[in-house]
Amino acid sequence: MTINSELDMLIHTFNYFSDVVNRYFDTELEHTVKTDITATTFNSNYRNQLLNRYYSVTEDVNRFVQTLEGLNFNRTIDGISLNRPALIEMEGLTFNYVQNYITKQEEEINQTLTLAKQILTEQGLIDEEGDNDD
């Protein structure tokens, strides 16, 4: 399903960055586990499951940022601060509103992870391609 592909990629990136931080520091960041949506029609149950999924991923990324803050890895060399992704509120219940919500929430998460990648690269924990140096 197309709706999930971007979130899956963000979860994969998040889990990789968590592994990198756990490897180098005494942290216990946990992986985000993708939860499947069991609703088969676009109804309130589907929307609730979708909101819960994005809420869970956003909260996990917030904990990741908090861990980086504790390690003083919350700024780039240029002084750009790593911010926690905002939790966007859904404006309505129609498919277009849900689609808009997904786009905005994924942008929030992606911006945070992109800046986290820059910080981890600057710290020498990963290389430019996002790979471990080990």
PDB file of C-alpha atoms in Angstrom:
ATOM      1  CA  MET A   1       0.000   0.000   0.000  1.00  0.00           C
ATOM      2  CA  THR A   2       1.452   3.370  -1.033  1.00  0.00           C
ATOM      3  CA  ILE A   3       0.446   5.125   2.175  1.00  0.00           C
ATOM      4  CA  ASN A   4       2.804   2.932   4.190  1.00  0.00           C
ATOM      5  CA  SER A   5       5.908   3.032   1.995  1.00  0.00           C
ATOM      6  CA  GLU A   6       7.243   6.394   3.208  1.00  0.00           C
ATOM      7  CA  LEU A   7       6.534   5.555   6.832  1.00  0.00           C
ATOM      8  CA  ASP A   8       8.277   2.197   6.401  1.00  0.00           C
ATOM      9  CA  MET A   9      11.358   3.986   5.064  1.00  0.00           C
ATOM     10  CA  LEU A  10      11.320   6.446   7.985  1.00  0.00           C
ATOM     11  CA  ILE A  11      10.984   3.588  10.482  1.00  0.00           C
ATOM     12  CA  HIS A  12      13.914   1.776   8.854  1.00  0.00           C
ATOM     13  CA  THR A  13      16.062   4.931   9.041  1.00  0.00           C
ATOM     14  CA  PHE A  14      15.062   5.559  12.646  1.00  0.00           C
ATOM     15  CA  ASN A  15      15.880   1.981  13.661  1.00  0.00           C
ATOM     16  CA  TYR A  16      19.275   2.187  11.953  1.00  0.00           C
ATOM     17  CA  PHE A  17      20.156   5.474  13.697  1.00  0.00           C
ATOM     18  CA  SER A  18      19.051   3.979  17.021  1.00  0.00           C
ATOM     19  CA  ASP A  19      21.361   1.002  16.428  1.00  0.00           C
ATOM     20  CA  VAL A  20      24.271   3.360  15.690  1.00  0.00           C
ATOM     21  CA  VAL A  21      23.726   5.379  18.875  1.00  0.00           C
ATOM     22  CA  ASN A  22      23.269   2.195  20.935  1.00  0.00           C
ATOM     23  CA  ARG A  23      26.494   0.789  19.505  1.00  0.00           C
ATOM     24  CA  TYR A  24      28.643   3.772  20.478  1.00  0.00           C
ATOM     25  CA  PHE A  25      26.974   4.848  23.708  1.00  0.00           C
ATOM     26  CA  ASP A  26      25.376   3.249  26.718  1.00  0.00           C
ATOM     27  CA  THR A  27      21.837   3.828  25.489  1.00  0.00           C
ATOM     28  CA  GLU A  28      18.965   1.451  25.119  1.00  0.00           C
ATOM     29  CA  LEU A  29      16.985   2.948  22.272  1.00  0.00           C
ATOM     30  CA  GLU A  30      14.377   0.495  21.085  1.00  0.00           C
ATOM     31  CA  HIS A  31      13.313  -0.173  17.534  1.00  0.00           C
ATOM     32  CA  THR A  32      10.031   1.133  16.279  1.00  0.00           C
ATOM     33  CA  VAL A  33       7.907  -1.788  15.255  1.00  0.00           C
ATOM     34  CA  LYS A  34       5.534  -1.322  12.370  1.00  0.00           C
ATOM     35  CA  THR A  35       1.989  -2.100  13.357  1.00  0.00           C
ATOM     36  CA  ASP A  36      -0.316  -3.251  10.630  1.00  0.00           C
ATOM     37  CA  ILE A  37      -3.654  -1.646  10.047  1.00  0.00           C
ATOM     38  CA  THR A  38      -6.262  -4.367  10.302  1.00  0.00           C
ATOM     39  CA  ALA A  39      -9.233  -2.321   9.116  1.00  0.00           C
ATOM     40  CA  THR A  40     -10.131  -3.167   5.542  1.00  0.00           C
ATOM     41  CA  THR A  41     -12.270  -0.126   4.767  1.00  0.00           C
ATOM     42  CA  PHE A  42     -11.643   3.574   5.152  1.00  0.00           C
ATOM     43  CA  ASN A  43     -13.685   4.104   8.306  1.00  0.00           C
ATOM     44  CA  SER A  44     -13.114   5.503  11.784  1.00  0.00           C
ATOM     45  CA  ASN A  45     -11.347   2.319  12.878  1.00  0.00           C
ATOM     46  CA  TYR A  46      -8.897   2.684   9.981  1.00  0.00           C
ATOM     47  CA  ARG A  47      -8.251   6.343  10.794  1.00  0.00           C
ATOM     48  CA  ASN A  48      -7.726   5.574  14.484  1.00  0.00           C
ATOM     49  CA  GLN A  49      -5.240   2.818  13.697  1.00  0.00           C
ATOM     50  CA  LEU A  50      -3.422   5.127  11.287  1.00  0.00           C
ATOM     51  CA  LEU A  51      -3.251   7.948  13.828  1.00  0.00           C
ATOM     52  CA  ASN A  52      -1.969   5.549  16.483  1.00  0.00           C
ATOM     53  CA  ARG A  53       0.760   4.322  14.142  1.00  0.00           C
ATOM     54  CA  TYR A  54       2.016   7.828  13.353  1.00  0.00           C
ATOM     55  CA  TYR A  55       1.719   8.877  16.987  1.00  0.00           C
ATOM     56  CA  SER A  56       3.846   5.912  18.053  1.00  0.00           C
ATOM     57  CA  VAL A  57       6.576   6.614  15.484  1.00  0.00           C
ATOM     58  CA  THR A  58       6.619  10.325  16.365  1.00  0.00           C
ATOM     59  CA  GLU A  59       6.944   9.535  20.077  1.00  0.00           C
ATOM     60  CA  ASP A  60       9.815   7.119  19.372  1.00  0.00           C
ATOM     61  CA  VAL A  61      11.620   9.786  17.342  1.00  0.00           C
ATOM     62  CA  ASN A  62      11.044  12.241  20.215  1.00  0.00           C
ATOM     63  CA  ARG A  63      12.735   9.803  22.612  1.00  0.00           C
ATOM     64  CA  PHE A  64      15.615   9.437  20.135  1.00  0.00           C
ATOM     65  CA  VAL A  65      16.073  13.226  20.002  1.00  0.00           C
ATOM     66  CA  GLN A  66      15.948  13.373  23.799  1.00  0.00           C
ATOM     67  CA  THR A  67      18.736  10.755  23.920  1.00  0.00           C
ATOM     68  CA  LEU A  68      20.820  12.774  21.445  1.00  0.00           C
ATOM     69  CA  GLU A  69      20.251  15.869  23.593  1.00  0.00           C
ATOM     70  CA  GLY A  70      21.577  13.944  26.598  1.00  0.00           C
ATOM     71  CA  LEU A  71      24.706  13.107  24.585  1.00  0.00           C
ATOM     72  CA  ASN A  72      25.042  16.778  23.513  1.00  0.00           C
ATOM     73  CA  PHE A  73      24.443  15.749  19.908  1.00  0.00           C
ATOM     74  CA  ASN A  74      21.536  18.114  19.400  1.00  0.00           C
ATOM     75  CA  ARG A  75      23.244  20.665  17.139  1.00  0.00           C
ATOM     76  CA  THR A  76      25.044  20.596  13.836  1.00  0.00           C
ATOM     77  CA  ILE A  77      28.492  22.129  13.479  1.00  0.00           C
ATOM     78  CA  ASP A  78      26.734  25.149  11.925  1.00  0.00           C
ATOM     79  CA  GLY A  79      24.608  25.515  15.067  1.00  0.00           C
ATOM     80  CA  ILE A  80      21.308  24.204  13.678  1.00  0.00           C
ATOM     81  CA  SER A  81      19.321  22.700  16.546  1.00  0.00           C
ATOM     82  CA  LEU A  82      17.777  19.269  16.329  1.00  0.00           C
ATOM     83  CA  ASN A  83      14.104  19.641  17.147  1.00  0.00           C
ATOM     84  CA  ARG A  84      11.559  17.030  18.015  1.00  0.00           C
ATOM     85  CA  PRO A  85       8.966  16.416  15.315  1.00  0.00           C
ATOM     86  CA  ALA A  86       5.640  18.081  15.992  1.00  0.00           C
ATOM     87  CA  LEU A  87       2.638  15.852  16.343  1.00  0.00           C
ATOM     88  CA  ILE A  88       0.253  17.119  13.674  1.00  0.00           C
ATOM     89  CA  GLU A  89      -3.488  17.077  14.274  1.00  0.00           C
ATOM     90  CA  MET A  90      -5.766  15.707  11.595  1.00  0.00           C
ATOM     91  CA  GLU A  91      -8.008  18.457  10.237  1.00  0.00           C
ATOM     92  CA  GLY A  92     -10.891  16.259   9.127  1.00  0.00           C
ATOM     93  CA  LEU A  93     -11.979  12.739   8.426  1.00  0.00           C
ATOM     94  CA  THR A  94     -12.173  12.633   4.638  1.00  0.00           C
ATOM     95  CA  PHE A  95      -9.587  10.763   2.614  1.00  0.00           C
ATOM     96  CA  ASN A  96      -7.990  14.035   1.443  1.00  0.00           C
ATOM     97  CA  TYR A  97      -7.593  15.272   5.011  1.00  0.00           C
ATOM     98  CA  VAL A  98      -6.049  11.973   6.046  1.00  0.00           C
ATOM     99  CA  GLN A  99      -3.692  12.063   3.078  1.00  0.00           C
ATOM    100  CA  ASN A 100      -2.694  15.643   3.953  1.00  0.00           C
ATOM    101  CA  TYR A 101      -2.103  14.614   7.574  1.00  0.00           C
ATOM    102  CA  ILE A 102       0.158  11.754   6.476  1.00  0.00           C
ATOM    103  CA  THR A 103       2.195  14.057   4.248  1.00  0.00           C
ATOM    104  CA  LYS A 104       2.663  16.671   6.979  1.00  0.00           C
ATOM    105  CA  GLN A 105       3.499  14.134   9.713  1.00  0.00           C
ATOM    106  CA  GLU A 106       6.021  12.352   7.495  1.00  0.00           C
ATOM    107  CA  GLU A 107       7.645  15.706   6.659  1.00  0.00           C
ATOM    108  CA  GLU A 108       8.039  16.428  10.386  1.00  0.00           C
ATOM    109  CA  ILE A 109       9.645  13.040  11.036  1.00  0.00           C
ATOM    110  CA  ASN A 110      11.809  13.237   7.912  1.00  0.00           C
ATOM    111  CA  GLN A 111      13.163  16.695   8.794  1.00  0.00           C
ATOM    112  CA  THR A 112      14.214  15.446  12.221  1.00  0.00           C
ATOM    113  CA  LEU A 113      15.864  12.301  10.856  1.00  0.00           C
ATOM    114  CA  THR A 114      17.651  14.238   8.092  1.00  0.00           C
ATOM    115  CA  LEU A 115      19.184  16.597  10.637  1.00  0.00           C
ATOM    116  CA  ALA A 116      20.005  13.656  12.942  1.00  0.00           C
ATOM    117  CA  LYS A 117      21.849  12.026  10.030  1.00  0.00           C
ATOM    118  CA  GLN A 118      23.872  15.202   9.531  1.00  0.00           C
ATOM    119  CA  ILE A 119      24.777  15.283  13.234  1.00  0.00           C
ATOM    120  CA  LEU A 120      25.731  11.587  13.315  1.00  0.00           C
ATOM    121  CA  THR A 121      27.844  12.124  10.185  1.00  0.00           C
ATOM    122  CA  GLU A 122      29.571  15.169  11.688  1.00  0.00           C
ATOM    123  CA  GLN A 123      30.317  13.135  14.818  1.00  0.00           C
ATOM    124  CA  GLY A 124      31.904  10.416  12.676  1.00  0.00           C
ATOM    125  CA  LEU A 125      29.388   7.757  13.675  1.00  0.00           C
ATOM    126  CA  ILE A 126      28.192   7.214  10.099  1.00  0.00           C
ATOM    127  CA  ASP A 127      29.607   8.239   6.739  1.00  0.00           C
ATOM    128  CA  GLU A 128      27.986  10.505   4.131  1.00  0.00           C
ATOM    129  CA  GLU A 129      25.937   7.610   2.720  1.00  0.00           C
ATOM    130  CA  GLY A 130      24.606   6.810   6.171  1.00  0.00           C
ATOM    131  CA  ASP A 131      26.707   3.688   6.695  1.00  0.00           C
ATOM    132  CA  ASN A 132      28.586   2.750   9.855  1.00  0.00           C
ATOM    133  CA  ASP A 133      32.297   3.424   9.618  1.00  0.00           C
ATOM    134  CA  ASP A 134      33.094   0.083  11.214  1.00  0.00           C
TER     135      ASP A 134
END
